[in-house]
Amino acid sequence: MPQCNLTAEQFRRAQCAELQAWLRGAWDEDHVRYELVEHSEVLNPFRELFGDRRFRRGLDVGVGPYGLGFLGAHLRQQIDEIYGLDPLPLIKVDIGDPDLRQLVAEIRGRVKYIRGCGEYIPAAGGTFDIVACINVVDHAWQPSRIVAEIGRVLKPGGILVFGVNTLSLMGELAWRLRRSLRPQDWFFVAHPHTFQWGSADAMLRVILSKCVRVWTNKPSLWCRIAGHGRMSFWVAETKQ
Ligand SMILES: C[S@@+](CC[C@H](N)C(=O)[O-])C[C@H]1O[C@@H](n2cnc3c(N)ncnc32)[C@H](O)[C@@H]1O
């Protein structure tokens, strides 16, 4: 299903809202700790599929302006070179706990931060053995273009780890109603797109149709109709 693209002004406002939230959290140890453990639930299926496989080059699309991301936080021991792409500037993470500060510095030292948009990934086709893109496309300018770009830069035999917040049918109707009443709320400005599991899966078909293995935590029919919003994940391996 095609997702509509934002105007330049809508994207600028989404990025301003995003940056405010990251700047507020950069002083908060609990927030930074949370960033480091977030999305770890997808490691179980990942390990079941790929064990401790090593990767030469990894890309985290929408890595977040702390420069940590999923690959840096969870898979840095298995990846030789990690690149993190994000339109926001890299910001200082200023926390007191020396152990946490050291861990953040270690991860940031491993992730080469590149400022730019996932719609135009500055890399040749087939550059990356693994690409992560988690909790990004609902904040982005042209979600389906990001997916096409990820498909382009993934090597044959490469791994995709993708996550997006998904709503149920009822959840989406409620979201649209609330947004029409308060369109300026931070939450709606920072999340200009909404997805259901089915629309996200359809958008990803351009990559998944070329994969040999695909895992996804597809919600039950009841949850797709009336369940709570949740993070939906896809882990897939492209054909050699
Ligand atoms: C909610 S944060 C998620 C960050 C990180 N992936 C994580 O899971 O913690 C969304 C990130 O997507 C980035 N983003 C928004 N639009 C983007 C785009 N067009 N291309 C790449 N990243 C984008 C934002 O700047 C922000 O850092």
PDB file of C-alpha atoms and ligand atoms in Angstrom:
ATOM      1  CA  MET A   1       0.000   0.000   0.000  1.00  0.00           C
ATOM      2  CA  PRO A   2       1.597   3.354  -0.967  1.00  0.00           C
ATOM      3  CA  GLN A   3       2.258   5.710   1.941  1.00  0.00           C
ATOM      4  CA  CYS A   4       1.786   9.393   1.220  1.00  0.00           C
ATOM      5  CA  ASN A   5       4.855  11.600   1.315  1.00  0.00           C
ATOM      6  CA  LEU A   6       5.205  14.637   3.549  1.00  0.00           C
ATOM      7  CA  THR A   7       5.737  18.186   2.399  1.00  0.00           C
ATOM      8  CA  ALA A   8       9.139  19.678   3.257  1.00  0.00           C
ATOM      9  CA  GLU A   9       7.455  21.753   5.987  1.00  0.00           C
ATOM     10  CA  GLN A  10       5.734  18.725   7.564  1.00  0.00           C
ATOM     11  CA  PHE A  11       9.045  16.861   7.642  1.00  0.00           C
ATOM     12  CA  ARG A  12      10.851  19.872   9.136  1.00  0.00           C
ATOM     13  CA  ARG A  13       8.256  20.051  11.923  1.00  0.00           C
ATOM     14  CA  ALA A  14       8.492  16.306  12.545  1.00  0.00           C
ATOM     15  CA  GLN A  15      12.270  16.589  12.856  1.00  0.00           C
ATOM     16  CA  CYS A  16      12.012  19.586  15.241  1.00  0.00           C
ATOM     17  CA  ALA A  17       9.628  17.612  17.460  1.00  0.00           C
ATOM     18  CA  GLU A  18      11.962  14.615  17.324  1.00  0.00           C
ATOM     19  CA  LEU A  19      15.026  16.674  18.211  1.00  0.00           C
ATOM     20  CA  GLN A  20      13.305  18.257  21.239  1.00  0.00           C
ATOM     21  CA  ALA A  21      12.559  14.813  22.681  1.00  0.00           C
ATOM     22  CA  TRP A  22      16.122  13.557  22.151  1.00  0.00           C
ATOM     23  CA  LEU A  23      17.639  16.722  23.654  1.00  0.00           C
ATOM     24  CA  ARG A  24      15.451  16.367  26.763  1.00  0.00           C
ATOM     25  CA  GLY A  25      16.515  12.728  27.176  1.00  0.00           C
ATOM     26  CA  ALA A  26      20.241  13.306  26.678  1.00  0.00           C
ATOM     27  CA  TRP A  27      20.570  14.334  30.370  1.00  0.00           C
ATOM     28  CA  ASP A  28      18.457  11.489  31.704  1.00  0.00           C
ATOM     29  CA  GLU A  29      20.265   8.263  32.596  1.00  0.00           C
ATOM     30  CA  ASP A  30      17.066   6.198  32.625  1.00  0.00           C
ATOM     31  CA  HIS A  31      16.193   7.381  29.160  1.00  0.00           C
ATOM     32  CA  VAL A  32      19.658   6.538  27.831  1.00  0.00           C
ATOM     33  CA  ARG A  33      19.566   3.110  29.534  1.00  0.00           C
ATOM     34  CA  TYR A  34      16.201   2.482  27.921  1.00  0.00           C
ATOM     35  CA  GLU A  35      17.624   3.394  24.507  1.00  0.00           C
ATOM     36  CA  LEU A  36      20.287   0.728  25.009  1.00  0.00           C
ATOM     37  CA  VAL A  37      17.886  -2.113  25.796  1.00  0.00           C
ATOM     38  CA  GLU A  38      14.997  -1.091  23.551  1.00  0.00           C
ATOM     39  CA  HIS A  39      14.053  -3.573  20.803  1.00  0.00           C
ATOM     40  CA  SER A  40      16.072  -6.392  22.433  1.00  0.00           C
ATOM     41  CA  GLU A  41      13.013  -8.665  22.034  1.00  0.00           C
ATOM     42  CA  VAL A  42      13.915  -9.098  18.360  1.00  0.00           C
ATOM     43  CA  LEU A  43      17.279 -10.619  19.308  1.00  0.00           C
ATOM     44  CA  ASN A  44      15.692 -14.011  20.085  1.00  0.00           C
ATOM     45  CA  PRO A  45      14.336 -14.653  16.585  1.00  0.00           C
ATOM     46  CA  PHE A  46      17.465 -13.061  15.131  1.00  0.00           C
ATOM     47  CA  ARG A  47      19.722 -15.500  17.029  1.00  0.00           C
ATOM     48  CA  GLU A  48      17.490 -18.443  16.136  1.00  0.00           C
ATOM     49  CA  LEU A  49      17.858 -17.614  12.454  1.00  0.00           C
ATOM     50  CA  PHE A  50      21.455 -16.449  12.274  1.00  0.00           C
ATOM     51  CA  GLY A  51      23.178 -17.470  15.512  1.00  0.00           C
ATOM     52  CA  ASP A  52      26.429 -15.547  15.986  1.00  0.00           C
ATOM     53  CA  ARG A  53      26.997 -14.931  12.277  1.00  0.00           C
ATOM     54  CA  ARG A  54      29.590 -12.236  11.607  1.00  0.00           C
ATOM     55  CA  PHE A  55      28.948  -9.297   9.301  1.00  0.00           C
ATOM     56  CA  ARG A  56      31.412  -7.072   7.543  1.00  0.00           C
ATOM     57  CA  ARG A  57      29.360  -3.872   7.094  1.00  0.00           C
ATOM     58  CA  GLY A  58      26.170  -2.841   8.848  1.00  0.00           C
ATOM     59  CA  LEU A  59      23.910   0.182   8.420  1.00  0.00           C
ATOM     60  CA  ASP A  60      21.411   1.526  10.952  1.00  0.00           C
ATOM     61  CA  VAL A  61      18.925   3.727   9.078  1.00  0.00           C
ATOM     62  CA  GLY A  62      17.452   6.331  11.480  1.00  0.00           C
ATOM     63  CA  VAL A  63      20.012   5.429  14.141  1.00  0.00           C
ATOM     64  CA  GLY A  64      18.910   8.323  16.387  1.00  0.00           C
ATOM     65  CA  PRO A  65      21.009  11.370  17.297  1.00  0.00           C
ATOM     66  CA  TYR A  66      22.735   9.658  20.260  1.00  0.00           C
ATOM     67  CA  GLY A  67      24.501   7.560  17.594  1.00  0.00           C
ATOM     68  CA  LEU A  68      23.745   4.262  19.396  1.00  0.00           C
ATOM     69  CA  GLY A  69      21.024   2.437  17.452  1.00  0.00           C
ATOM     70  CA  PHE A  70      20.116  -1.235  17.330  1.00  0.00           C
ATOM     71  CA  LEU A  71      23.272  -2.536  15.658  1.00  0.00           C
ATOM     72  CA  GLY A  72      25.542  -0.552  17.981  1.00  0.00           C
ATOM     73  CA  ALA A  73      23.675  -1.474  21.154  1.00  0.00           C
ATOM     74  CA  HIS A  74      23.065  -5.154  20.422  1.00  0.00           C
ATOM     75  CA  LEU A  75      25.199  -6.535  17.603  1.00  0.00           C
ATOM     76  CA  ARG A  76      28.458  -4.566  17.658  1.00  0.00           C
ATOM     77  CA  GLN A  77      30.470  -7.671  18.656  1.00  0.00           C
ATOM     78  CA  GLN A  78      29.435  -9.323  15.368  1.00  0.00           C
ATOM     79  CA  ILE A  79      29.862  -6.429  12.912  1.00  0.00           C
ATOM     80  CA  ASP A  80      33.226  -5.111  11.712  1.00  0.00           C
ATOM     81  CA  GLU A  81      32.035  -1.682  10.486  1.00  0.00           C
ATOM     82  CA  ILE A  82      28.811  -0.029  11.608  1.00  0.00           C
ATOM     83  CA  TYR A  83      27.342   3.084   9.953  1.00  0.00           C
ATOM     84  CA  GLY A  84      24.468   5.057  11.454  1.00  0.00           C
ATOM     85  CA  LEU A  85      22.417   7.332   9.198  1.00  0.00           C
ATOM     86  CA  ASP A  86      20.088  10.020  10.555  1.00  0.00           C
ATOM     87  CA  PRO A  87      18.954  13.480   9.395  1.00  0.00           C
ATOM     88  CA  LEU A  88      19.425  14.943  12.907  1.00  0.00           C
ATOM     89  CA  PRO A  89      22.805  16.208  14.124  1.00  0.00           C
ATOM     90  CA  LEU A  90      24.705  13.942  16.525  1.00  0.00           C
ATOM     91  CA  ILE A  91      24.042  15.308  20.017  1.00  0.00           C
ATOM     92  CA  LYS A  92      26.032  15.134  23.229  1.00  0.00           C
ATOM     93  CA  VAL A  93      24.879  12.536  25.749  1.00  0.00           C
ATOM     94  CA  ASP A  94      25.658  14.097  29.120  1.00  0.00           C
ATOM     95  CA  ILE A  95      25.161  11.604  31.935  1.00  0.00           C
ATOM     96  CA  GLY A  96      26.816  11.175  35.314  1.00  0.00           C
ATOM     97  CA  ASP A  97      27.047   7.392  35.805  1.00  0.00           C
ATOM     98  CA  PRO A  98      30.633   6.564  34.767  1.00  0.00           C
ATOM     99  CA  ASP A  99      29.828   2.972  33.651  1.00  0.00           C
ATOM    100  CA  LEU A 100      26.957   4.134  31.485  1.00  0.00           C
ATOM    101  CA  ARG A 101      29.065   6.984  30.106  1.00  0.00           C
ATOM    102  CA  GLN A 102      31.796   4.540  29.183  1.00  0.00           C
ATOM    103  CA  LEU A 103      29.365   2.172  27.479  1.00  0.00           C
ATOM    104  CA  VAL A 104      27.831   5.028  25.479  1.00  0.00           C
ATOM    105  CA  ALA A 105      31.319   6.221  24.455  1.00  0.00           C
ATOM    106  CA  GLU A 106      32.306   2.683  23.427  1.00  0.00           C
ATOM    107  CA  ILE A 107      29.217   2.272  21.220  1.00  0.00           C
ATOM    108  CA  ARG A 108      29.519   5.745  19.737  1.00  0.00           C
ATOM    109  CA  GLY A 109      33.134   4.958  18.966  1.00  0.00           C
ATOM    110  CA  ARG A 110      31.983   1.953  16.928  1.00  0.00           C
ATOM    111  CA  VAL A 111      29.149   3.639  14.998  1.00  0.00           C
ATOM    112  CA  LYS A 112      30.244   5.998  12.203  1.00  0.00           C
ATOM    113  CA  TYR A 113      27.540   8.648  12.216  1.00  0.00           C
ATOM    114  CA  ILE A 114      26.401   9.987   8.854  1.00  0.00           C
ATOM    115  CA  ARG A 115      23.935  12.835   8.647  1.00  0.00           C
ATOM    116  CA  GLY A 116      21.412  12.182   5.917  1.00  0.00           C
ATOM    117  CA  CYS A 117      18.061  10.725   4.983  1.00  0.00           C
ATOM    118  CA  GLY A 118      17.170   7.099   4.387  1.00  0.00           C
ATOM    119  CA  GLU A 119      15.423   8.167   1.172  1.00  0.00           C
ATOM    120  CA  TYR A 120      18.892   8.810  -0.312  1.00  0.00           C
ATOM    121  CA  ILE A 121      21.359   6.418   1.288  1.00  0.00           C
ATOM    122  CA  PRO A 122      24.851   7.616   0.325  1.00  0.00           C
ATOM    123  CA  ALA A 123      26.231   4.189  -0.578  1.00  0.00           C
ATOM    124  CA  ALA A 124      26.579   2.044  -3.688  1.00  0.00           C
ATOM    125  CA  GLY A 125      24.163  -0.841  -4.295  1.00  0.00           C
ATOM    126  CA  GLY A 126      24.955  -4.044  -2.396  1.00  0.00           C
ATOM    127  CA  THR A 127      27.192  -2.347   0.199  1.00  0.00           C
ATOM    128  CA  PHE A 128      25.783  -3.775   3.443  1.00  0.00           C
ATOM    129  CA  ASP A 129      25.596  -7.283   4.915  1.00  0.00           C
ATOM    130  CA  ILE A 130      23.034  -6.164   7.486  1.00  0.00           C
ATOM    131  CA  VAL A 131      20.649  -3.194   7.619  1.00  0.00           C
ATOM    132  CA  ALA A 132      18.510  -2.245  10.609  1.00  0.00           C
ATOM    133  CA  CYS A 133      15.686   0.272  10.408  1.00  0.00           C
ATOM    134  CA  ILE A 134      13.647   0.303  13.591  1.00  0.00           C
ATOM    135  CA  ASN A 135      10.999   2.808  14.634  1.00  0.00           C
ATOM    136  CA  VAL A 136      11.890   5.164  11.791  1.00  0.00           C
ATOM    137  CA  VAL A 137       9.506   5.111   8.827  1.00  0.00           C
ATOM    138  CA  ASP A 138       6.493   6.523  10.706  1.00  0.00           C
ATOM    139  CA  HIS A 139       8.706   9.572  11.471  1.00  0.00           C
ATOM    140  CA  ALA A 140      10.109   9.897   7.969  1.00  0.00           C
ATOM    141  CA  TRP A 141       9.469  11.834   4.812  1.00  0.00           C
ATOM    142  CA  GLN A 142       8.877   9.058   2.234  1.00  0.00           C
ATOM    143  CA  PRO A 143       8.609   5.648   3.967  1.00  0.00           C
ATOM    144  CA  SER A 144       8.386   3.531   0.817  1.00  0.00           C
ATOM    145  CA  ARG A 145      11.399   5.250  -0.689  1.00  0.00           C
ATOM    146  CA  ILE A 146      13.429   4.349   2.427  1.00  0.00           C
ATOM    147  CA  VAL A 147      12.422   0.717   2.001  1.00  0.00           C
ATOM    148  CA  ALA A 148      13.422   0.794  -1.686  1.00  0.00           C
ATOM    149  CA  GLU A 149      16.798   2.282  -0.737  1.00  0.00           C
ATOM    150  CA  ILE A 150      17.391  -0.382   1.910  1.00  0.00           C
ATOM    151  CA  GLY A 151      16.625  -3.023  -0.730  1.00  0.00           C
ATOM    152  CA  ARG A 152      19.171  -1.392  -3.019  1.00  0.00           C
ATOM    153  CA  VAL A 153      22.050  -1.206  -0.527  1.00  0.00           C
ATOM    154  CA  LEU A 154      21.557  -4.696   0.964  1.00  0.00           C
ATOM    155  CA  LYS A 155      23.939  -7.293  -0.431  1.00  0.00           C
ATOM    156  CA  PRO A 156      22.557 -10.547  -1.852  1.00  0.00           C
ATOM    157  CA  GLY A 157      22.414 -12.805   1.198  1.00  0.00           C
ATOM    158  CA  GLY A 158      22.123  -9.716   3.434  1.00  0.00           C
ATOM    159  CA  ILE A 159      19.949  -9.403   6.527  1.00  0.00           C
ATOM    160  CA  LEU A 160      17.175  -6.895   7.185  1.00  0.00           C
ATOM    161  CA  VAL A 161      15.991  -6.091  10.721  1.00  0.00           C
ATOM    162  CA  PHE A 162      12.979  -3.824  10.395  1.00  0.00           C
ATOM    163  CA  GLY A 163      10.566  -2.510  13.028  1.00  0.00           C
ATOM    164  CA  VAL A 164       7.690  -0.058  12.986  1.00  0.00           C
ATOM    165  CA  ASN A 165       4.922   0.893  15.375  1.00  0.00           C
ATOM    166  CA  THR A 166       1.685  -0.599  14.108  1.00  0.00           C
ATOM    167  CA  LEU A 167      -1.908   0.146  15.054  1.00  0.00           C
ATOM    168  CA  SER A 168      -4.992  -2.024  14.788  1.00  0.00           C
ATOM    169  CA  LEU A 169      -7.836  -0.983  12.509  1.00  0.00           C
ATOM    170  CA  MET A 170      -9.740   0.453  15.481  1.00  0.00           C
ATOM    171  CA  GLY A 171      -6.546   1.981  16.845  1.00  0.00           C
ATOM    172  CA  GLU A 172      -5.944   3.765  13.572  1.00  0.00           C
ATOM    173  CA  LEU A 173      -9.486   5.158  13.505  1.00  0.00           C
ATOM    174  CA  ALA A 174      -9.049   6.439  17.074  1.00  0.00           C
ATOM    175  CA  TRP A 175      -5.638   7.918  16.161  1.00  0.00           C
ATOM    176  CA  ARG A 176      -7.114   9.780  13.173  1.00  0.00           C
ATOM    177  CA  LEU A 177      -9.966  11.122  15.253  1.00  0.00           C
ATOM    178  CA  ARG A 178      -7.616  12.329  18.024  1.00  0.00           C
ATOM    179  CA  ARG A 179      -5.258  13.831  15.458  1.00  0.00           C
ATOM    180  CA  SER A 180      -8.080  15.737  13.749  1.00  0.00           C
ATOM    181  CA  LEU A 181      -8.955  17.260  17.151  1.00  0.00           C
ATOM    182  CA  ARG A 182      -5.381  18.142  18.190  1.00  0.00           C
ATOM    183  CA  PRO A 183      -3.155  18.137  15.091  1.00  0.00           C
ATOM    184  CA  GLN A 184      -0.453  20.235  16.823  1.00  0.00           C
ATOM    185  CA  ASP A 185       0.166  17.727  19.651  1.00  0.00           C
ATOM    186  CA  TRP A 186       3.811  16.633  19.799  1.00  0.00           C
ATOM    187  CA  PHE A 187       2.850  13.028  19.253  1.00  0.00           C
ATOM    188  CA  PHE A 188       1.036  13.648  15.979  1.00  0.00           C
ATOM    189  CA  VAL A 189       3.660  16.038  14.640  1.00  0.00           C
ATOM    190  CA  ALA A 190       6.489  13.594  15.439  1.00  0.00           C
ATOM    191  CA  HIS A 191       4.582  10.626  13.937  1.00  0.00           C
ATOM    192  CA  PRO A 192       3.289  11.899  10.610  1.00  0.00           C
ATOM    193  CA  HIS A 193       2.568   8.392   9.244  1.00  0.00           C
ATOM    194  CA  THR A 194       0.611   5.498  10.681  1.00  0.00           C
ATOM    195  CA  PHE A 195       0.911   1.819   9.801  1.00  0.00           C
ATOM    196  CA  GLN A 196      -1.068  -1.309  10.410  1.00  0.00           C
ATOM    197  CA  TRP A 197       0.784  -4.615  10.260  1.00  0.00           C
ATOM    198  CA  GLY A 198      -0.685  -5.302   6.795  1.00  0.00           C
ATOM    199  CA  SER A 199       0.296  -1.933   5.268  1.00  0.00           C
ATOM    200  CA  ALA A 200       3.828  -2.229   6.639  1.00  0.00           C
ATOM    201  CA  ASP A 201       4.137  -5.792   5.335  1.00  0.00           C
ATOM    202  CA  ALA A 202       2.860  -4.680   1.915  1.00  0.00           C
ATOM    203  CA  MET A 203       5.386  -1.830   1.827  1.00  0.00           C
ATOM    204  CA  LEU A 204       8.196  -4.267   2.671  1.00  0.00           C
ATOM    205  CA  ARG A 205       7.199  -6.724  -0.108  1.00  0.00           C
ATOM    206  CA  VAL A 206       9.721  -5.112  -2.449  1.00  0.00           C
ATOM    207  CA  ILE A 207      12.417  -6.645  -0.211  1.00  0.00           C
ATOM    208  CA  LEU A 208      10.589  -9.636   1.307  1.00  0.00           C
ATOM    209  CA  SER A 209       9.722 -11.012  -2.140  1.00  0.00           C
ATOM    210  CA  LYS A 210      13.476 -11.455  -2.681  1.00  0.00           C
ATOM    211  CA  CYS A 211      14.113 -13.155   0.660  1.00  0.00           C
ATOM    212  CA  VAL A 212      14.733 -16.802   1.455  1.00  0.00           C
ATOM    213  CA  ARG A 213      13.821 -16.530   5.123  1.00  0.00           C
ATOM    214  CA  VAL A 214      11.363 -14.150   6.773  1.00  0.00           C
ATOM    215  CA  TRP A 215      10.299 -13.951  10.412  1.00  0.00           C
ATOM    216  CA  THR A 216       7.662 -11.495  11.642  1.00  0.00           C
ATOM    217  CA  ASN A 217       5.650 -11.170  14.851  1.00  0.00           C
ATOM    218  CA  LYS A 218       2.363 -10.860  12.951  1.00  0.00           C
ATOM    219  CA  PRO A 219      -0.471  -9.970  15.340  1.00  0.00           C
ATOM    220  CA  SER A 220      -3.523 -12.231  15.526  1.00  0.00           C
ATOM    221  CA  LEU A 221      -6.586 -11.239  13.490  1.00  0.00           C
ATOM    222  CA  TRP A 222      -8.296  -9.959  16.639  1.00  0.00           C
ATOM    223  CA  CYS A 223      -5.244  -7.817  17.515  1.00  0.00           C
ATOM    224  CA  ARG A 224      -5.099  -6.482  13.961  1.00  0.00           C
ATOM    225  CA  ILE A 225      -8.733  -5.400  14.290  1.00  0.00           C
ATOM    226  CA  ALA A 226      -8.908  -4.086  17.846  1.00  0.00           C
ATOM    227  CA  GLY A 227      -5.578  -4.638  19.670  1.00  0.00           C
ATOM    228  CA  HIS A 228      -3.186  -2.137  21.213  1.00  0.00           C
ATOM    229  CA  GLY A 229      -0.497  -0.390  19.212  1.00  0.00           C
ATOM    230  CA  ARG A 230       2.804  -2.309  19.286  1.00  0.00           C
ATOM    231  CA  MET A 231       6.169  -2.628  17.604  1.00  0.00           C
ATOM    232  CA  SER A 232       6.006  -5.054  14.691  1.00  0.00           C
ATOM    233  CA  PHE A 233       9.257  -6.588  13.494  1.00  0.00           C
ATOM    234  CA  TRP A 234      10.502  -8.328  10.376  1.00  0.00           C
ATOM    235  CA  VAL A 235      13.805 -10.199  10.203  1.00  0.00           C
ATOM    236  CA  ALA A 236      14.687 -11.437   6.738  1.00  0.00           C
ATOM    237  CA  GLU A 237      17.555 -12.765   4.660  1.00  0.00           C
ATOM    238  CA  THR A 238      17.767 -11.868   0.982  1.00  0.00           C
ATOM    239  CA  LYS A 239      18.584 -14.463  -1.712  1.00  0.00           C
ATOM    240  CA  GLN A 240      22.241 -14.989  -2.558  1.00  0.00           C
TER     241      GLN A 240
HETATM  242  C1  LIG B   1      11.971   7.219  17.199  1.00  0.00           C
HETATM  243  S1  LIG B   1      13.552   7.521  16.575  1.00  0.00           S
HETATM  244  C2  LIG B   1      14.239   5.873  16.541  1.00  0.00           C
HETATM  245  C3  LIG B   1      15.731   5.862  16.638  1.00  0.00           C
HETATM  246  C4  LIG B   1      16.344   4.466  16.696  1.00  0.00           C
HETATM  247  N1  LIG B   1      16.148   3.744  15.450  1.00  0.00           N
HETATM  248  C5  LIG B   1      15.746   3.699  17.852  1.00  0.00           C
HETATM  249  O1  LIG B   1      15.002   2.756  17.623  1.00  0.00           O
HETATM  250  O2  LIG B   1      16.005   4.091  19.009  1.00  0.00           O
HETATM  251  C6  LIG B   1      13.281   7.876  14.864  1.00  0.00           C
HETATM  252  C7  LIG B   1      14.539   8.314  14.165  1.00  0.00           C
HETATM  253  O3  LIG B   1      14.295   8.312  12.761  1.00  0.00           O
HETATM  254  C8  LIG B   1      14.952   9.412  12.228  1.00  0.00           C
HETATM  255  N2  LIG B   1      14.400   9.761  10.913  1.00  0.00           N
HETATM  256  C9  LIG B   1      13.322  10.513  10.629  1.00  0.00           C
HETATM  257  N3  LIG B   1      13.180  10.650   9.312  1.00  0.00           N
HETATM  258  C10 LIG B   1      14.179   9.964   8.746  1.00  0.00           C
HETATM  259  C11 LIG B   1      14.584   9.744   7.400  1.00  0.00           C
HETATM  260  N4  LIG B   1      13.898  10.278   6.390  1.00  0.00           N
HETATM  261  N5  LIG B   1      15.695   9.002   7.166  1.00  0.00           N
HETATM  262  C12 LIG B   1      16.378   8.464   8.204  1.00  0.00           C
HETATM  263  N6  LIG B   1      16.049   8.643   9.490  1.00  0.00           N
HETATM  264  C13 LIG B   1      14.970   9.385   9.760  1.00  0.00           C
HETATM  265  C14 LIG B   1      14.727  10.492  13.253  1.00  0.00           C
HETATM  266  O4  LIG B   1      15.591  11.606  13.075  1.00  0.00           O
HETATM  267  C15 LIG B   1      14.960   9.724  14.532  1.00  0.00           C
HETATM  268  O5  LIG B   1      16.299   9.754  14.934  1.00  0.00           O
END
